[in-house]
Amino acid sequence: MKEKIPYKIYLNENEIPTQWYNVRADMKNKPAPLIHPGDGHALTIEEMNPIFCEELNKQELDNETRFFDIPEPVLEFYKMYRPSPLVRAYFLERALGTPAKIYYKFEGNNTSGSHKLNSSIAQAYYAKAQGLKGVTTETGAGQWGTALSMACAYFKLDCKVYMVKVSYEQKPFRREVMRTYGATVTPSPSNTTNIGKKILADHPGTGGSLGCAISEAVETAVSTPGYRYVLGSVLNQVLLHQSIIGLEAQAALKKFDIKPDILIGCLGGGSNFGGFAGPFLGEVLRGEANYKFIGVEPASCPSFTRGKFAYDFCDTGMICPLAKMYTLGSQFIPSANHAGGLRFHGISPILAQLYHDGYFEARAVEQTAVFDAAEQFARAEGILPAPESSHAIRVAIDEALKCKETGEEKTIVFNLSGTGYFDLVAYQQFNEGTMTDTIPSDEAIAEGLAKLPKVGNE
Amino acid sequence: MKEKIPYKIYLNENEIPTQWYNVRADMKNKPAPLIHPGDGHALTIEEMNPIFCEELNKQELDNETRFFDIPEPVLEFYKMYRPSPLVRAYFLERALGTPAKIYYKFEGNNTSGSHKLNSSIAQAYYAKAQGLKGVTTETGAGQWGTALSMACAYFKLDCKVYMVKVSYEQKPFRREVMRTYGATVTPSPSNTTNIGKKILADHPGTGGSLGCAISEAVETAVSTPGYRYVLGSVLNQVLLHQSIIGLEAQAALKKFDIKPDILIGCLGGGSNFGGFAGPFLGEVLRGEANYKFIGVEPASCPSFTRGKFAYDFCDTGMICPLAKMYTLGSQFIPSANHAGGLRFHGISPILAQLYHDGYFEARAVEQTAVFDAAEQFARAEGILPAPESSHAIRVAIDEALKCKETGEEKTIVFNLSGTGYFDLVAYQQFNEGTMTDTIPSDEAIAEGLAKLPKVGNE
């Protein structure tokens, strides 16, 4: 008889991967480089060094090296909360009555509440190693800001966080966790930067956006000696660090000889789907396997399903380099009643290229359907999921229900990237029936896309 | 060379204990029985059955059976979040510079955020097995209410929670988690019960207490057909279920041949310290080992260190049976500026008897010192602890610092019973320096003790 798969598959500590995987090494069509918004030339490391940490820039520009050694202090920190379990969703399967086998990689069992800690600790390490005094960043739903605060506390670095104002108000306790870890948190847009002042003047009463907050964080980093800017998603380096999720998932699946059919992750800036699916995409790129991948994005911020594959600013203030992404335009701001994160107008250039080349499907889902899945999951599996992760849950349940109809015993694996303990305002709206769906009009999408820069796109 | 102890010791799923341990079987002096407040006779199971579930009453009254089989459905549910890790606090040891070896059993990695789920799932199971429609309970900080909501959702039972009003207001999001799991939550004292109306009339503006909320929950249970009352601490049955913590800790320590010197847990109603320390106390009672035990209580609610070993009501409304406890009097209500839980005026009769017989030390600590330890722990170990658990952290750090002075390499093990994600109002007060200590005056203590009942104490 075949051994029963345990409820939770844990690797041993000595099985934690000691290298990150760089999917770019296996891509035939490499992701387009960051370019200068003035004349469109590809950014050099010398141009990037004043903004970002040097070692991270090397990782950012390296499309060839397949594996990067994880520095020893980062590996040690990983042991604080990793390996994370790969959970067999027996309880959810039973609740759905599906013949599908569902697994999830659970990245939420740490105080930052999400996978973001995987990259923040790496970035803080390189900042410290470079002798910096501190770092600046933006945060949307607060997961990244919390993760960076924890990492900076560990390496004794200053941490200045610009938090999207609507999230700052919806999630007052996120700020408190960051403060407990010694970070300073400013709601964005703010009066502490020139770009913040301008955005406030142009859009009084705005709830902010990730794009605004990025502009403010970058301005503060380049104007403060001893500081650099760090980013929790979108960049190649972030997908590199987050590959630890997919690598561990692969190792856990291998332990029990489990072959996935469908791999699912949510899509915001790309750290979640990219980190989880990246190593599996590598297998496909190398011709070693064949999986179905589904990236799930919010219908209120549909970068892949309604955006354009083009060069665009990463930030609303248009002071950052241009990246080639699927984008809704840097001026696009999702409706304030969109809960959770996943509110970035663009996406990781790596994922943009892979999507363009047909390696995965993107699916947009509405938030009431997402919270419906979240509640179903919470009651079955005993974990209150983050709204972001619940996008993946929604599609995992949909696919499992298809299996129920067809009788297929597919193996579905998704990334449960975080917990929803700081998203209770959104859960309250859902519980009280006041949550609405907000799908941008065709006009709003067209308006956003009309403002794409000419540089890089002509 | 001796094998290095891992950062986290996980048992395998098949190593989860399949029986609970009943410390009463090894006690020479058994805990005093619950008695009737009218004439002081020991309650019979027939008298208890209208209030509590029948199978739980059998457990409550059984002082002889050493081990109880854990029902299969409860064991399966345990696999959702157990085994919980025994963590070696390498990072904290380094931060303190102590030669002590510190371990903690981490019970917070589940959505209820604490160990309370261990007993709630057992109690919900027995209620369902008895064919009940629902259960009522009280909750202080919200951990127990959340745990019971999750358990009731799993077994499809109605769940009515009376939540201490001051916690209801400090922790709005706790209510939302309970609602997500389908429970109804009422701030206590409320107008939904006779006893609630009376308390409100006598003490307008009161923040409530666990004692008030118990009265309301019991009144609702006995006056609603198909309902029974369940309790998250104090009772013998709860310590029985919570023994899973200590049993797992023993198994994990044994795996690496680790011998503890000091065992530490916090003291509220007793489920935390009793569940963790119980199986180790059993070793001592049987003469097999010798450990130092420290129970830690808040200076604002010092049942052991300033209370009296006497029969008392478990509830403020004085409608419940009498239990022999260390008590501050059932009318004692801790200052509203005491954060966190551990606000019960009494304690488990089992622990009361063991303390009376000299088996452990009790120590009272002030809350600013507790939050100071909590923040130090969060920064070192990456886990934001619950205020309750932070009482144990405070004393673990104190003992580790003593080792630093003396050079002793003692092995300290404590119960990290929960996380503080819903306690951010208290963390905010601490971060902003507005948190104060509140030690009851001698007059307040004397006033509480003057109101002890005569029954059972003459």
PDB file of N, CA and C in Angstrom, chain A residues 155-214:
ATOM      1  N   PHE A 155      18.941  43.191  11.484  1.00  0.00           N
ATOM      2  CA  PHE A 155      20.279  43.646  11.097  1.00  0.00           C
ATOM      3  C   PHE A 155      20.590  45.064  11.594  1.00  0.00           C
ATOM      4  N   LYS A 156      19.707  45.593  12.441  1.00  0.00           N
ATOM      5  CA  LYS A 156      19.908  46.916  13.035  1.00  0.00           C
ATOM      6  C   LYS A 156      20.118  47.999  11.968  1.00  0.00           C
ATOM      7  N   LEU A 157      19.146  48.093  11.075  1.00  0.00           N
ATOM      8  CA  LEU A 157      19.110  49.126  10.041  1.00  0.00           C
ATOM      9  C   LEU A 157      17.895  50.022  10.281  1.00  0.00           C
ATOM     10  N   ASP A 158      18.004  51.310   9.948  1.00  0.00           N
ATOM     11  CA  ASP A 158      16.818  52.171   9.957  1.00  0.00           C
ATOM     12  C   ASP A 158      15.871  51.730   8.842  1.00  0.00           C
ATOM     13  N   CYS A 159      14.592  51.936   9.060  1.00  0.00           N
ATOM     14  CA  CYS A 159      13.595  51.494   8.090  1.00  0.00           C
ATOM     15  C   CYS A 159      12.491  52.544   7.999  1.00  0.00           C
ATOM     16  N   LYS A 160      12.401  53.182   6.815  1.00  0.00           N
ATOM     17  CA  LYS A 160      11.347  54.193   6.604  1.00  0.00           C
ATOM     18  C   LYS A 160      10.340  53.639   5.602  1.00  0.00           C
ATOM     19  N   VAL A 161       9.099  53.517   6.035  1.00  0.00           N
ATOM     20  CA  VAL A 161       8.079  52.889   5.195  1.00  0.00           C
ATOM     21  C   VAL A 161       7.023  53.919   4.782  1.00  0.00           C
ATOM     22  N   TYR A 162       6.770  54.025   3.476  1.00  0.00           N
ATOM     23  CA  TYR A 162       5.623  54.804   2.995  1.00  0.00           C
ATOM     24  C   TYR A 162       4.488  53.826   2.717  1.00  0.00           C
ATOM     25  N   MET A 163       3.387  54.023   3.428  1.00  0.00           N
ATOM     26  CA  MET A 163       2.281  53.065   3.348  1.00  0.00           C
ATOM     27  C   MET A 163       1.107  53.702   2.607  1.00  0.00           C
ATOM     28  N   VAL A 164       0.600  53.010   1.587  1.00  0.00           N
ATOM     29  CA  VAL A 164      -0.552  53.508   0.829  1.00  0.00           C
ATOM     30  C   VAL A 164      -1.646  53.940   1.809  1.00  0.00           C
ATOM     31  N   LYS A 165      -2.096  55.194   1.677  1.00  0.00           N
ATOM     32  CA  LYS A 165      -2.956  55.784   2.707  1.00  0.00           C
ATOM     33  C   LYS A 165      -4.203  54.946   2.996  1.00  0.00           C
ATOM     34  N   VAL A 166      -4.830  54.429   1.959  1.00  0.00           N
ATOM     35  CA  VAL A 166      -6.068  53.672   2.178  1.00  0.00           C
ATOM     36  C   VAL A 166      -5.798  52.423   3.032  1.00  0.00           C
ATOM     37  N   SER A 167      -4.646  51.826   2.852  1.00  0.00           N
ATOM     38  CA  SER A 167      -4.293  50.666   3.681  1.00  0.00           C
ATOM     39  C   SER A 167      -3.929  51.101   5.098  1.00  0.00           C
ATOM     40  N   TYR A 168      -3.225  52.220   5.195  1.00  0.00           N
ATOM     41  CA  TYR A 168      -2.850  52.779   6.498  1.00  0.00           C
ATOM     42  C   TYR A 168      -4.091  52.974   7.354  1.00  0.00           C
ATOM     43  N   GLU A 169      -5.190  53.420   6.697  1.00  0.00           N
ATOM     44  CA  GLU A 169      -6.424  53.659   7.445  1.00  0.00           C
ATOM     45  C   GLU A 169      -7.194  52.361   7.703  1.00  0.00           C
ATOM     46  N   GLN A 170      -7.158  51.451   6.726  1.00  0.00           N
ATOM     47  CA  GLN A 170      -7.883  50.187   6.892  1.00  0.00           C
ATOM     48  C   GLN A 170      -7.163  49.255   7.867  1.00  0.00           C
ATOM     49  N   LYS A 171      -5.865  49.445   8.009  1.00  0.00           N
ATOM     50  CA  LYS A 171      -5.082  48.490   8.795  1.00  0.00           C
ATOM     51  C   LYS A 171      -4.199  49.181   9.829  1.00  0.00           C
ATOM     52  N   PRO A 172      -4.837  49.851  10.806  1.00  0.00           N
ATOM     53  CA  PRO A 172      -4.055  50.616  11.779  1.00  0.00           C
ATOM     54  C   PRO A 172      -3.052  49.746  12.532  1.00  0.00           C
ATOM     55  N   PHE A 173      -3.363  48.459  12.673  1.00  0.00           N
ATOM     56  CA  PHE A 173      -2.516  47.612  13.510  1.00  0.00           C
ATOM     57  C   PHE A 173      -1.263  47.175  12.777  1.00  0.00           C
ATOM     58  N   ARG A 174      -1.295  47.207  11.446  1.00  0.00           N
ATOM     59  CA  ARG A 174      -0.073  46.943  10.675  1.00  0.00           C
ATOM     60  C   ARG A 174       1.010  47.936  11.077  1.00  0.00           C
ATOM     61  N   ARG A 175       0.604  49.199  11.144  1.00  0.00           N
ATOM     62  CA  ARG A 175       1.557  50.250  11.531  1.00  0.00           C
ATOM     63  C   ARG A 175       2.162  49.928  12.886  1.00  0.00           C
ATOM     64  N   GLU A 176       1.331  49.424  13.784  1.00  0.00           N
ATOM     65  CA  GLU A 176       1.812  49.167  15.129  1.00  0.00           C
ATOM     66  C   GLU A 176       2.833  48.031  15.154  1.00  0.00           C
ATOM     67  N   VAL A 177       2.626  47.009  14.321  1.00  0.00           N
ATOM     68  CA  VAL A 177       3.618  45.930  14.259  1.00  0.00           C
ATOM     69  C   VAL A 177       4.933  46.507  13.737  1.00  0.00           C
ATOM     70  N   MET A 178       4.850  47.330  12.688  1.00  0.00           N
ATOM     71  CA  MET A 178       6.082  47.917  12.141  1.00  0.00           C
ATOM     72  C   MET A 178       6.792  48.762  13.192  1.00  0.00           C
ATOM     73  N   ARG A 179       6.014  49.520  13.963  1.00  0.00           N
ATOM     74  CA  ARG A 179       6.635  50.332  15.011  1.00  0.00           C
ATOM     75  C   ARG A 179       7.263  49.463  16.091  1.00  0.00           C
ATOM     76  N   THR A 180       6.618  48.352  16.402  1.00  0.00           N
ATOM     77  CA  THR A 180       7.189  47.435  17.403  1.00  0.00           C
ATOM     78  C   THR A 180       8.559  46.947  16.940  1.00  0.00           C
ATOM     79  N   TYR A 181       8.716  46.842  15.623  1.00  0.00           N
ATOM     80  CA  TYR A 181      10.024  46.454  15.086  1.00  0.00           C
ATOM     81  C   TYR A 181      10.889  47.678  14.775  1.00  0.00           C
ATOM     82  N   GLY A 182      10.451  48.849  15.225  1.00  0.00           N
ATOM     83  CA  GLY A 182      11.317  50.024  15.164  1.00  0.00           C
ATOM     84  C   GLY A 182      11.264  50.829  13.876  1.00  0.00           C
ATOM     85  N   ALA A 183      10.353  50.542  12.972  1.00  0.00           N
ATOM     86  CA  ALA A 183      10.264  51.289  11.716  1.00  0.00           C
ATOM     87  C   ALA A 183       9.457  52.574  11.902  1.00  0.00           C
ATOM     88  N   THR A 184       9.691  53.561  11.017  1.00  0.00           N
ATOM     89  CA  THR A 184       8.805  54.717  10.962  1.00  0.00           C
ATOM     90  C   THR A 184       7.880  54.536   9.764  1.00  0.00           C
ATOM     91  N   VAL A 185       6.615  54.840   9.952  1.00  0.00           N
ATOM     92  CA  VAL A 185       5.609  54.581   8.924  1.00  0.00           C
ATOM     93  C   VAL A 185       4.874  55.871   8.591  1.00  0.00           C
ATOM     94  N   THR A 186       4.868  56.241   7.311  1.00  0.00           N
ATOM     95  CA  THR A 186       4.227  57.470   6.866  1.00  0.00           C
ATOM     96  C   THR A 186       3.137  57.136   5.847  1.00  0.00           C
ATOM     97  N   PRO A 187       1.903  57.643   6.052  1.00  0.00           N
ATOM     98  CA  PRO A 187       0.867  57.398   5.047  1.00  0.00           C
ATOM     99  C   PRO A 187       1.176  58.172   3.766  1.00  0.00           C
ATOM    100  N   SER A 188       0.981  57.517   2.634  1.00  0.00           N
ATOM    101  CA  SER A 188       1.341  58.126   1.340  1.00  0.00           C
ATOM    102  C   SER A 188       0.108  58.287   0.471  1.00  0.00           C
ATOM    103  N   PRO A 189      -0.034  59.402  -0.266  1.00  0.00           N
ATOM    104  CA  PRO A 189       0.935  60.489  -0.381  1.00  0.00           C
ATOM    105  C   PRO A 189       1.026  61.338   0.887  1.00  0.00           C
ATOM    106  N   SER A 190       2.238  61.886   1.090  1.00  0.00           N
ATOM    107  CA  SER A 190       2.500  62.672   2.290  1.00  0.00           C
ATOM    108  C   SER A 190       3.134  63.996   1.928  1.00  0.00           C
ATOM    109  N   ASN A 191       3.284  64.839   2.936  1.00  0.00           N
ATOM    110  CA  ASN A 191       3.958  66.118   2.733  1.00  0.00           C
ATOM    111  C   ASN A 191       5.460  66.033   2.973  1.00  0.00           C
ATOM    112  N   THR A 192       5.981  64.811   3.158  1.00  0.00           N
ATOM    113  CA  THR A 192       7.409  64.688   3.473  1.00  0.00           C
ATOM    114  C   THR A 192       8.273  64.659   2.219  1.00  0.00           C
ATOM    115  N   THR A 193       7.660  64.594   1.028  1.00  0.00           N
ATOM    116  CA  THR A 193       8.441  64.576  -0.209  1.00  0.00           C
ATOM    117  C   THR A 193       7.843  65.563  -1.209  1.00  0.00           C
ATOM    118  N   ASN A 194       8.656  65.958  -2.171  1.00  0.00           N
ATOM    119  CA  ASN A 194       8.149  66.856  -3.214  1.00  0.00           C
ATOM    120  C   ASN A 194       7.070  66.187  -4.044  1.00  0.00           C
ATOM    121  N   ILE A 195       7.329  64.921  -4.393  1.00  0.00           N
ATOM    122  CA  ILE A 195       6.371  64.221  -5.245  1.00  0.00           C
ATOM    123  C   ILE A 195       5.055  63.973  -4.497  1.00  0.00           C
ATOM    124  N   GLY A 196       5.163  63.738  -3.211  1.00  0.00           N
ATOM    125  CA  GLY A 196       3.959  63.554  -2.394  1.00  0.00           C
ATOM    126  C   GLY A 196       3.130  64.831  -2.368  1.00  0.00           C
ATOM    127  N   LYS A 197       3.810  65.950  -2.182  1.00  0.00           N
ATOM    128  CA  LYS A 197       3.103  67.243  -2.160  1.00  0.00           C
ATOM    129  C   LYS A 197       2.380  67.489  -3.475  1.00  0.00           C
ATOM    130  N   LYS A 198       3.068  67.150  -4.586  1.00  0.00           N
ATOM    131  CA  LYS A 198       2.469  67.364  -5.909  1.00  0.00           C
ATOM    132  C   LYS A 198       1.235  66.474  -6.102  1.00  0.00           C
ATOM    133  N   ILE A 199       1.366  65.221  -5.710  1.00  0.00           N
ATOM    134  CA  ILE A 199       0.230  64.303  -5.892  1.00  0.00           C
ATOM    135  C   ILE A 199      -0.950  64.755  -5.032  1.00  0.00           C
ATOM    136  N   LEU A 200      -0.659  65.215  -3.810  1.00  0.00           N
ATOM    137  CA  LEU A 200      -1.738  65.701  -2.938  1.00  0.00           C
ATOM    138  C   LEU A 200      -2.422  66.924  -3.540  1.00  0.00           C
ATOM    139  N   ALA A 201      -1.616  67.779  -4.178  1.00  0.00           N
ATOM    140  CA  ALA A 201      -2.193  68.976  -4.791  1.00  0.00           C
ATOM    141  C   ALA A 201      -3.058  68.598  -5.995  1.00  0.00           C
ATOM    142  N   ASP A 202      -2.580  67.639  -6.794  1.00  0.00           N
ATOM    143  CA  ASP A 202      -3.325  67.235  -7.996  1.00  0.00           C
ATOM    144  C   ASP A 202      -4.544  66.389  -7.675  1.00  0.00           C
ATOM    145  N   HIS A 203      -4.422  65.532  -6.647  1.00  0.00           N
ATOM    146  CA  HIS A 203      -5.521  64.618  -6.300  1.00  0.00           C
ATOM    147  C   HIS A 203      -5.850  64.722  -4.818  1.00  0.00           C
ATOM    148  N   PRO A 204      -6.425  65.856  -4.387  1.00  0.00           N
ATOM    149  CA  PRO A 204      -6.740  65.958  -2.962  1.00  0.00           C
ATOM    150  C   PRO A 204      -7.702  64.835  -2.551  1.00  0.00           C
ATOM    151  N   GLY A 205      -7.492  64.286  -1.387  1.00  0.00           N
ATOM    152  CA  GLY A 205      -8.391  63.217  -0.906  1.00  0.00           C
ATOM    153  C   GLY A 205      -8.086  61.851  -1.481  1.00  0.00           C
ATOM    154  N   THR A 206      -7.009  61.713  -2.260  1.00  0.00           N
ATOM    155  CA  THR A 206      -6.680  60.397  -2.824  1.00  0.00           C
ATOM    156  C   THR A 206      -6.337  59.392  -1.723  1.00  0.00           C
ATOM    157  N   GLY A 207      -6.688  58.151  -1.953  1.00  0.00           N
ATOM    158  CA  GLY A 207      -6.322  57.091  -1.008  1.00  0.00           C
ATOM    159  C   GLY A 207      -4.919  56.574  -1.261  1.00  0.00           C
ATOM    160  N   GLY A 208      -4.259  57.136  -2.262  1.00  0.00           N
ATOM    161  CA  GLY A 208      -2.903  56.704  -2.580  1.00  0.00           C
ATOM    162  C   GLY A 208      -2.880  55.459  -3.439  1.00  0.00           C
ATOM    163  N   SER A 209      -1.679  55.101  -3.846  1.00  0.00           N
ATOM    164  CA  SER A 209      -1.488  53.868  -4.625  1.00  0.00           C
ATOM    165  C   SER A 209      -0.060  53.418  -4.392  1.00  0.00           C
ATOM    166  N   LEU A 210       0.197  52.197  -4.744  1.00  0.00           N
ATOM    167  CA  LEU A 210       1.545  51.688  -4.612  1.00  0.00           C
ATOM    168  C   LEU A 210       2.502  52.548  -5.439  1.00  0.00           C
ATOM    169  N   GLY A 211       2.037  52.971  -6.609  1.00  0.00           N
ATOM    170  CA  GLY A 211       2.860  53.808  -7.482  1.00  0.00           C
ATOM    171  C   GLY A 211       3.275  55.119  -6.822  1.00  0.00           C
ATOM    172  N   CYS A 212       2.337  55.763  -6.107  1.00  0.00           N
ATOM    173  CA  CYS A 212       2.672  57.005  -5.384  1.00  0.00           C
ATOM    174  C   CYS A 212       3.709  56.725  -4.307  1.00  0.00           C
ATOM    175  N   ALA A 213       3.458  55.682  -3.557  1.00  0.00           N
ATOM    176  CA  ALA A 213       4.308  55.384  -2.402  1.00  0.00           C
ATOM    177  C   ALA A 213       5.729  55.052  -2.860  1.00  0.00           C
ATOM    178  N   ILE A 214       5.847  54.383  -4.007  1.00  0.00           N
ATOM    179  CA  ILE A 214       7.174  54.089  -4.562  1.00  0.00           C
ATOM    180  C   ILE A 214       7.905  55.393  -4.841  1.00  0.00           C
TER     181      ILE A 214
END
